[in-house]
mmCIF file of C-alpha atoms in Angstrom:
data_model
loop_
_atom_site.group_PDB
_atom_site.id
_atom_site.type_symbol
_atom_site.label_atom_id
_atom_site.label_comp_id
_atom_site.label_asym_id
_atom_site.label_seq_id
_atom_site.Cartn_x
_atom_site.Cartn_y
_atom_site.Cartn_z
ATOM 1 C CA GLU A 1 -8.503 -13.079 11.760
ATOM 2 C CA ALA A 2 -5.206 -11.794 10.389
ATOM 3 C CA GLN A 3 -5.326 -8.037 10.367
ATOM 4 C CA VAL A 4 -3.693 -4.658 10.863
ATOM 5 C CA THR A 5 -5.594 -2.302 13.124
ATOM 6 C CA GLN A 6 -5.234 1.427 13.504
ATOM 7 C CA ASN A 7 -6.617 3.821 16.083
ATOM 8 C CA PRO A 8 -8.168 6.253 15.947
ATOM 9 C CA ARG A 9 -9.852 6.002 12.559
ATOM 10 C CA TYR A 10 -10.719 9.694 12.512
ATOM 11 C CA LEU A 11 -9.127 12.543 14.409
ATOM 12 C CA ILE A 12 -9.558 16.304 14.432
ATOM 13 C CA THR A 13 -6.947 18.211 16.394
ATOM 14 C CA VAL A 14 -5.327 21.611 16.640
ATOM 15 C CA THR A 15 -1.875 22.762 15.696
ATOM 16 C CA GLY A 16 0.765 21.835 18.260
ATOM 17 C CA LYS A 17 -1.210 19.298 20.259
ATOM 18 C CA LYS A 18 0.790 16.074 20.420
ATOM 19 C CA LEU A 19 -0.950 12.957 19.179
ATOM 20 C CA THR A 20 -0.236 9.279 18.614
ATOM 21 C CA VAL A 21 -1.779 7.000 16.033
ATOM 22 C CA THR A 22 -1.478 3.369 17.019
ATOM 23 C CA CYS A 23 -0.885 0.451 14.678
ATOM 24 C CA SER A 24 -1.011 -3.192 15.636
ATOM 25 C CA GLN A 25 -0.711 -6.411 13.638
ATOM 26 C CA ASN A 26 -1.409 -9.984 14.718
ATOM 27 C CA MET A 27 0.522 -11.800 11.994
ATOM 28 C CA ASN A 28 3.967 -11.837 13.651
ATOM 29 C CA HIS A 29 5.335 -9.691 10.819
ATOM 30 C CA GLU A 30 8.838 -8.297 11.117
ATOM 31 C CA TYR A 31 8.361 -5.410 8.686
ATOM 32 C CA MET A 32 6.046 -2.485 9.418
ATOM 33 C CA SER A 33 5.638 0.828 7.692
ATOM 34 C CA TRP A 34 3.661 4.067 7.732
ATOM 35 C CA TYR A 35 2.384 5.803 4.594
ATOM 36 C CA ARG A 36 0.413 8.956 4.046
ATOM 37 C CA GLN A 37 -1.890 9.463 1.098
ATOM 38 C CA ASP A 38 -2.714 12.858 -0.338
ATOM 39 C CA PRO A 39 -4.674 13.708 -3.496
ATOM 40 C CA GLY A 40 -2.425 13.778 -6.528
ATOM 41 C CA LEU A 41 0.593 12.585 -4.588
ATOM 42 C CA GLY A 42 -0.199 8.909 -4.125
ATOM 43 C CA LEU A 43 1.049 6.991 -1.095
ATOM 44 C CA ARG A 44 4.320 8.177 0.369
ATOM 45 C CA GLN A 45 6.309 6.319 2.984
ATOM 46 C CA ILE A 46 6.939 8.121 6.280
ATOM 47 C CA TYR A 47 8.901 5.598 8.350
ATOM 48 C CA TYR A 48 9.521 1.896 8.308
ATOM 49 C CA SER A 49 10.784 -0.760 10.675
ATOM 50 C CA MET A 50 12.567 -3.958 9.750
ATOM 51 C CA ASN A 51 12.156 -5.429 13.237
ATOM 52 C CA VAL A 52 11.959 -4.557 16.935
ATOM 53 C CA GLU A 53 14.100 -1.527 17.779
ATOM 54 C CA VAL A 54 15.061 -1.074 14.087
ATOM 55 C CA THR A 55 13.441 1.917 12.404
ATOM 56 C CA ASP A 56 14.412 4.213 9.566
ATOM 57 C CA LYS A 57 13.140 7.205 7.648
ATOM 58 C CA GLY A 58 11.090 6.937 4.515
ATOM 59 C CA ASP A 59 10.475 9.699 2.005
ATOM 60 C CA VAL A 60 8.585 12.189 4.195
ATOM 61 C CA PRO A 61 9.678 11.751 7.832
ATOM 62 C CA GLU A 62 9.718 15.424 8.859
ATOM 63 C CA GLY A 63 7.385 16.108 11.760
ATOM 64 C CA TYR A 64 6.898 12.453 12.655
ATOM 65 C CA LYS A 65 8.418 9.974 15.093
ATOM 66 C CA VAL A 66 7.986 6.241 15.473
ATOM 67 C CA SER A 67 9.001 3.540 17.885
ATOM 68 C CA ARG A 68 9.090 -0.248 17.711
ATOM 69 C CA LYS A 69 9.352 -1.639 21.190
ATOM 70 C CA GLU A 70 7.242 -4.709 20.455
ATOM 71 C CA LYS A 71 6.939 -6.709 17.283
ATOM 72 C CA ARG A 72 3.200 -6.217 16.925
ATOM 73 C CA ASN A 73 3.010 -2.439 17.519
ATOM 74 C CA PHE A 74 4.325 0.495 15.504
ATOM 75 C CA PRO A 75 2.886 3.807 16.719
ATOM 76 C CA LEU A 76 3.193 7.030 14.734
ATOM 77 C CA ILE A 77 3.792 10.116 16.849
ATOM 78 C CA LEU A 78 3.179 13.695 15.798
ATOM 79 C CA GLU A 79 4.922 15.800 18.453
ATOM 80 C CA SER A 80 3.607 19.134 17.203
ATOM 81 C CA PRO A 81 1.086 18.616 14.396
ATOM 82 C CA SER A 82 0.715 21.237 11.713
ATOM 83 C CA PRO A 83 -2.004 21.717 9.063
ATOM 84 C CA ASN A 84 0.246 20.254 6.342
ATOM 85 C CA GLN A 85 0.036 16.930 8.179
ATOM 86 C CA THR A 86 -3.668 16.738 7.433
ATOM 87 C CA SER A 87 -3.830 13.511 5.494
ATOM 88 C CA LEU A 88 -4.974 9.894 5.318
ATOM 89 C CA TYR A 89 -2.500 7.623 7.081
ATOM 90 C CA PHE A 90 -1.993 3.913 6.540
ATOM 91 C CA CYS A 91 0.032 1.402 8.483
ATOM 92 C CA ALA A 92 1.257 -1.725 6.708
ATOM 93 C CA SER A 93 3.074 -4.899 7.655
ATOM 94 C CA SER A 94 4.668 -7.886 6.001
ATOM 95 C CA LEU A 95 7.004 -10.771 6.559
ATOM 96 C CA LYS A 96 10.644 -9.745 6.177
ATOM 97 C CA GLY A 97 11.136 -11.997 3.159
ATOM 98 C CA SER A 98 7.858 -11.058 1.443
ATOM 99 C CA GLN A 99 7.794 -7.300 1.430
ATOM 100 C CA GLU A 100 6.004 -7.218 -1.916
ATOM 101 C CA THR A 101 2.977 -8.551 -0.059
ATOM 102 C CA GLN A 102 2.033 -5.927 2.473
ATOM 103 C CA TYR A 103 -1.115 -5.890 4.572
ATOM 104 C CA PHE A 104 -2.592 -2.467 5.136
ATOM 105 C CA GLY A 105 -4.654 -1.111 7.970
ATOM 106 C CA PRO A 106 -8.008 0.622 7.432
ATOM 107 C CA GLY A 107 -6.513 4.098 7.595
ATOM 108 C CA THR A 108 -6.616 7.078 9.936
ATOM 109 C CA ARG A 109 -8.011 10.325 8.611
ATOM 110 C CA LEU A 110 -6.364 13.250 10.384
ATOM 111 C CA LEU A 111 -7.410 16.887 10.223
ATOM 112 C CA VAL A 112 -5.118 19.446 11.860
ATOM 113 C CA LEU A 113 -6.700 22.866 12.332
ATOM 114 C CA LEU B 1 15.756 2.218 -10.081
ATOM 115 C CA ALA B 2 12.665 0.057 -10.449
ATOM 116 C CA LYS B 3 9.673 1.839 -11.908
ATOM 117 C CA THR B 4 6.280 0.808 -13.288
ATOM 118 C CA THR B 5 3.994 2.439 -15.828
ATOM 119 C CA GLN B 6 0.272 1.768 -16.141
ATOM 120 C CA PRO B 7 -2.725 3.542 -17.698
ATOM 121 C CA ILE B 8 -4.224 6.288 -15.574
ATOM 122 C CA SER B 9 -7.808 5.206 -16.127
ATOM 123 C CA MET B 10 -9.995 2.597 -17.779
ATOM 124 C CA ASP B 11 -13.718 2.262 -18.305
ATOM 125 C CA SER B 12 -15.676 -0.958 -18.545
ATOM 126 C CA TYR B 13 -19.182 -2.344 -18.293
ATOM 127 C CA GLU B 14 -20.521 -4.953 -15.959
ATOM 128 C CA GLY B 15 -19.870 -8.493 -17.123
ATOM 129 C CA GLN B 16 -16.885 -7.634 -19.295
ATOM 130 C CA GLU B 17 -13.345 -8.909 -18.813
ATOM 131 C CA VAL B 18 -10.884 -6.157 -17.951
ATOM 132 C CA ASN B 19 -7.153 -6.354 -18.597
ATOM 133 C CA ILE B 20 -4.818 -3.811 -17.030
ATOM 134 C CA THR B 21 -1.229 -3.868 -18.193
ATOM 135 C CA CYS B 22 1.768 -2.635 -16.264
ATOM 136 C CA SER B 23 5.274 -2.200 -17.616
ATOM 137 C CA HIS B 24 8.084 -2.994 -15.197
ATOM 138 C CA ASN B 25 11.340 -1.158 -15.791
ATOM 139 C CA ASN B 26 14.412 -2.513 -14.023
ATOM 140 C CA ILE B 27 12.524 -5.085 -11.984
ATOM 141 C CA ALA B 28 14.914 -6.948 -9.703
ATOM 142 C CA THR B 29 15.613 -10.568 -10.609
ATOM 143 C CA ASN B 30 14.266 -11.879 -7.319
ATOM 144 C CA ASP B 31 11.230 -9.625 -6.992
ATOM 145 C CA TYR B 32 7.713 -10.888 -7.373
ATOM 146 C CA ILE B 33 5.179 -8.805 -9.279
ATOM 147 C CA THR B 34 2.235 -7.819 -7.133
ATOM 148 C CA TRP B 35 -1.039 -6.045 -7.707
ATOM 149 C CA TYR B 36 -3.100 -4.131 -5.199
ATOM 150 C CA GLN B 37 -6.655 -2.807 -5.210
ATOM 151 C CA GLN B 38 -7.756 0.298 -3.348
ATOM 152 C CA PHE B 39 -11.277 1.556 -2.710
ATOM 153 C CA PRO B 40 -11.804 5.200 -1.700
ATOM 154 C CA SER B 41 -10.678 5.930 1.860
ATOM 155 C CA GLN B 42 -9.552 2.345 2.415
ATOM 156 C CA GLY B 43 -6.097 0.834 2.596
ATOM 157 C CA PRO B 44 -4.647 -0.906 -0.464
ATOM 158 C CA ARG B 45 -5.457 -4.597 -0.541
ATOM 159 C CA PHE B 46 -3.084 -7.176 -1.967
ATOM 160 C CA ILE B 47 -4.895 -9.201 -4.628
ATOM 161 C CA ILE B 48 -2.363 -11.281 -6.523
ATOM 162 C CA GLN B 49 1.322 -11.884 -7.083
ATOM 163 C CA GLY B 50 3.408 -13.867 -9.517
ATOM 164 C CA TYR B 51 6.932 -14.377 -10.762
ATOM 165 C CA LYS B 52 6.506 -15.819 -14.246
ATOM 166 C CA THR B 53 3.777 -17.195 -16.513
ATOM 167 C CA LYS B 54 0.224 -17.214 -15.218
ATOM 168 C CA VAL B 55 -1.262 -17.167 -11.752
ATOM 169 C CA THR B 56 -4.963 -17.352 -10.946
ATOM 170 C CA ASN B 57 -6.848 -16.950 -7.703
ATOM 171 C CA GLU B 58 -10.458 -16.342 -6.775
ATOM 172 C CA VAL B 59 -10.190 -12.639 -7.571
ATOM 173 C CA ALA B 60 -8.045 -12.295 -10.681
ATOM 174 C CA SER B 61 -5.476 -13.741 -13.050
ATOM 175 C CA LEU B 62 -1.999 -12.419 -13.593
ATOM 176 C CA PHE B 63 -0.044 -12.949 -16.795
ATOM 177 C CA ILE B 64 3.707 -12.376 -16.830
ATOM 178 C CA PRO B 65 5.777 -12.958 -19.982
ATOM 179 C CA ALA B 66 9.150 -14.643 -19.863
ATOM 180 C CA ASP B 67 11.093 -11.371 -20.013
ATOM 181 C CA ARG B 68 9.133 -10.014 -17.001
ATOM 182 C CA LYS B 69 9.092 -6.523 -18.490
ATOM 183 C CA SER B 70 5.327 -6.329 -18.159
ATOM 184 C CA SER B 71 2.389 -7.913 -16.406
ATOM 185 C CA THR B 72 -1.336 -7.997 -17.110
ATOM 186 C CA LEU B 73 -3.972 -8.151 -14.431
ATOM 187 C CA SER B 74 -7.138 -9.774 -15.718
ATOM 188 C CA LEU B 75 -10.458 -9.312 -13.950
ATOM 189 C CA PRO B 76 -13.109 -11.660 -15.325
ATOM 190 C CA ARG B 77 -16.702 -10.450 -15.611
ATOM 191 C CA VAL B 78 -16.347 -7.250 -13.606
ATOM 192 C CA SER B 79 -19.133 -5.874 -11.459
ATOM 193 C CA LEU B 80 -19.803 -2.408 -10.077
ATOM 194 C CA SER B 81 -17.952 -3.385 -6.897
ATOM 195 C CA ASP B 82 -14.723 -3.764 -8.872
ATOM 196 C CA THR B 83 -14.619 0.001 -9.367
ATOM 197 C CA ALA B 84 -11.352 0.919 -7.656
ATOM 198 C CA VAL B 85 -7.773 1.982 -8.230
ATOM 199 C CA TYR B 86 -5.371 -0.810 -9.169
ATOM 200 C CA TYR B 87 -1.633 -0.617 -8.569
ATOM 201 C CA CYS B 88 1.390 -2.664 -9.618
ATOM 202 C CA PRO B 89 3.963 -1.149 -7.254
ATOM 203 C CA PRO B 90 7.673 -1.835 -7.563
ATOM 204 C CA ARG B 91 9.463 -2.575 -4.331
ATOM 205 C CA MET B 92 12.553 -0.734 -3.140
ATOM 206 C CA SER B 93 15.294 -2.607 -1.336
ATOM 207 C CA TRP B 94 14.102 -1.553 2.106
ATOM 208 C CA GLY B 95 10.540 -2.690 1.529
ATOM 209 C CA LYS B 96 8.945 0.555 0.387
ATOM 210 C CA LEU B 97 6.276 0.062 -2.255
ATOM 211 C CA ILE B 98 6.010 2.846 -4.837
ATOM 212 C CA PHE B 99 2.291 3.115 -5.495
ATOM 213 C CA GLY B 100 2.199 5.997 -7.954
ATOM 214 C CA GLN B 101 -1.160 7.024 -9.413
ATOM 215 C CA GLY B 102 -2.388 3.552 -10.286
ATOM 216 C CA THR B 103 -5.141 2.749 -12.786
ATOM 217 C CA GLU B 104 -8.568 4.041 -11.904
ATOM 218 C CA LEU B 105 -11.073 1.467 -13.140
ATOM 219 C CA SER B 106 -14.643 2.600 -13.544
ATOM 220 C CA VAL B 107 -17.257 -0.114 -14.088
ATOM 221 C CA LYS B 108 -20.593 1.074 -15.445
ATOM 222 C CA PRO B 109 -23.931 -0.730 -15.415
#
């Protein structure tokens, strides 16, 4: 089944404790992206990747890192999480030529205390 | 800069047809128009896309006039499970979709 998976789905952590949220897709998509969703602010893009080893900042990249060493995986790294990073995170992927059609993961709900 | 405008909320009853209209300002010539559905705490789900005229799939129909300045998502005979937020996000050149607030559809029994 074609899908985007994220792990973990739920995470409670404390300020400053490094964490990684994994994202994997099995559709051979070139384009991958991370969004965060907060009440009243909609979905905002954090980082995106056009292909392996090609990443760039979105609208709200501060406090986050990403890497794209393999086509299928696009982990989101929070080196030193802070409470303002408490949010619902979504990973998405698409074919390079069909970026209007993005497939989203189930989401990761993060609480930073 | 591409931008879309859609109603913030709509109410309907089970069994009715629901039409949600989106206006597309500065849509790029080559861009398709897409609609997404999002349930609470779930990721947006692509439901339909089109370029011109009418497209229909098992979930919805999409009507796009010749000038492509608007689109209308049509949901036939809605049920309670169609209660969700619907988006018509424009796409930026690097693939970012601008979801905005969307249209919150509430279907009542």
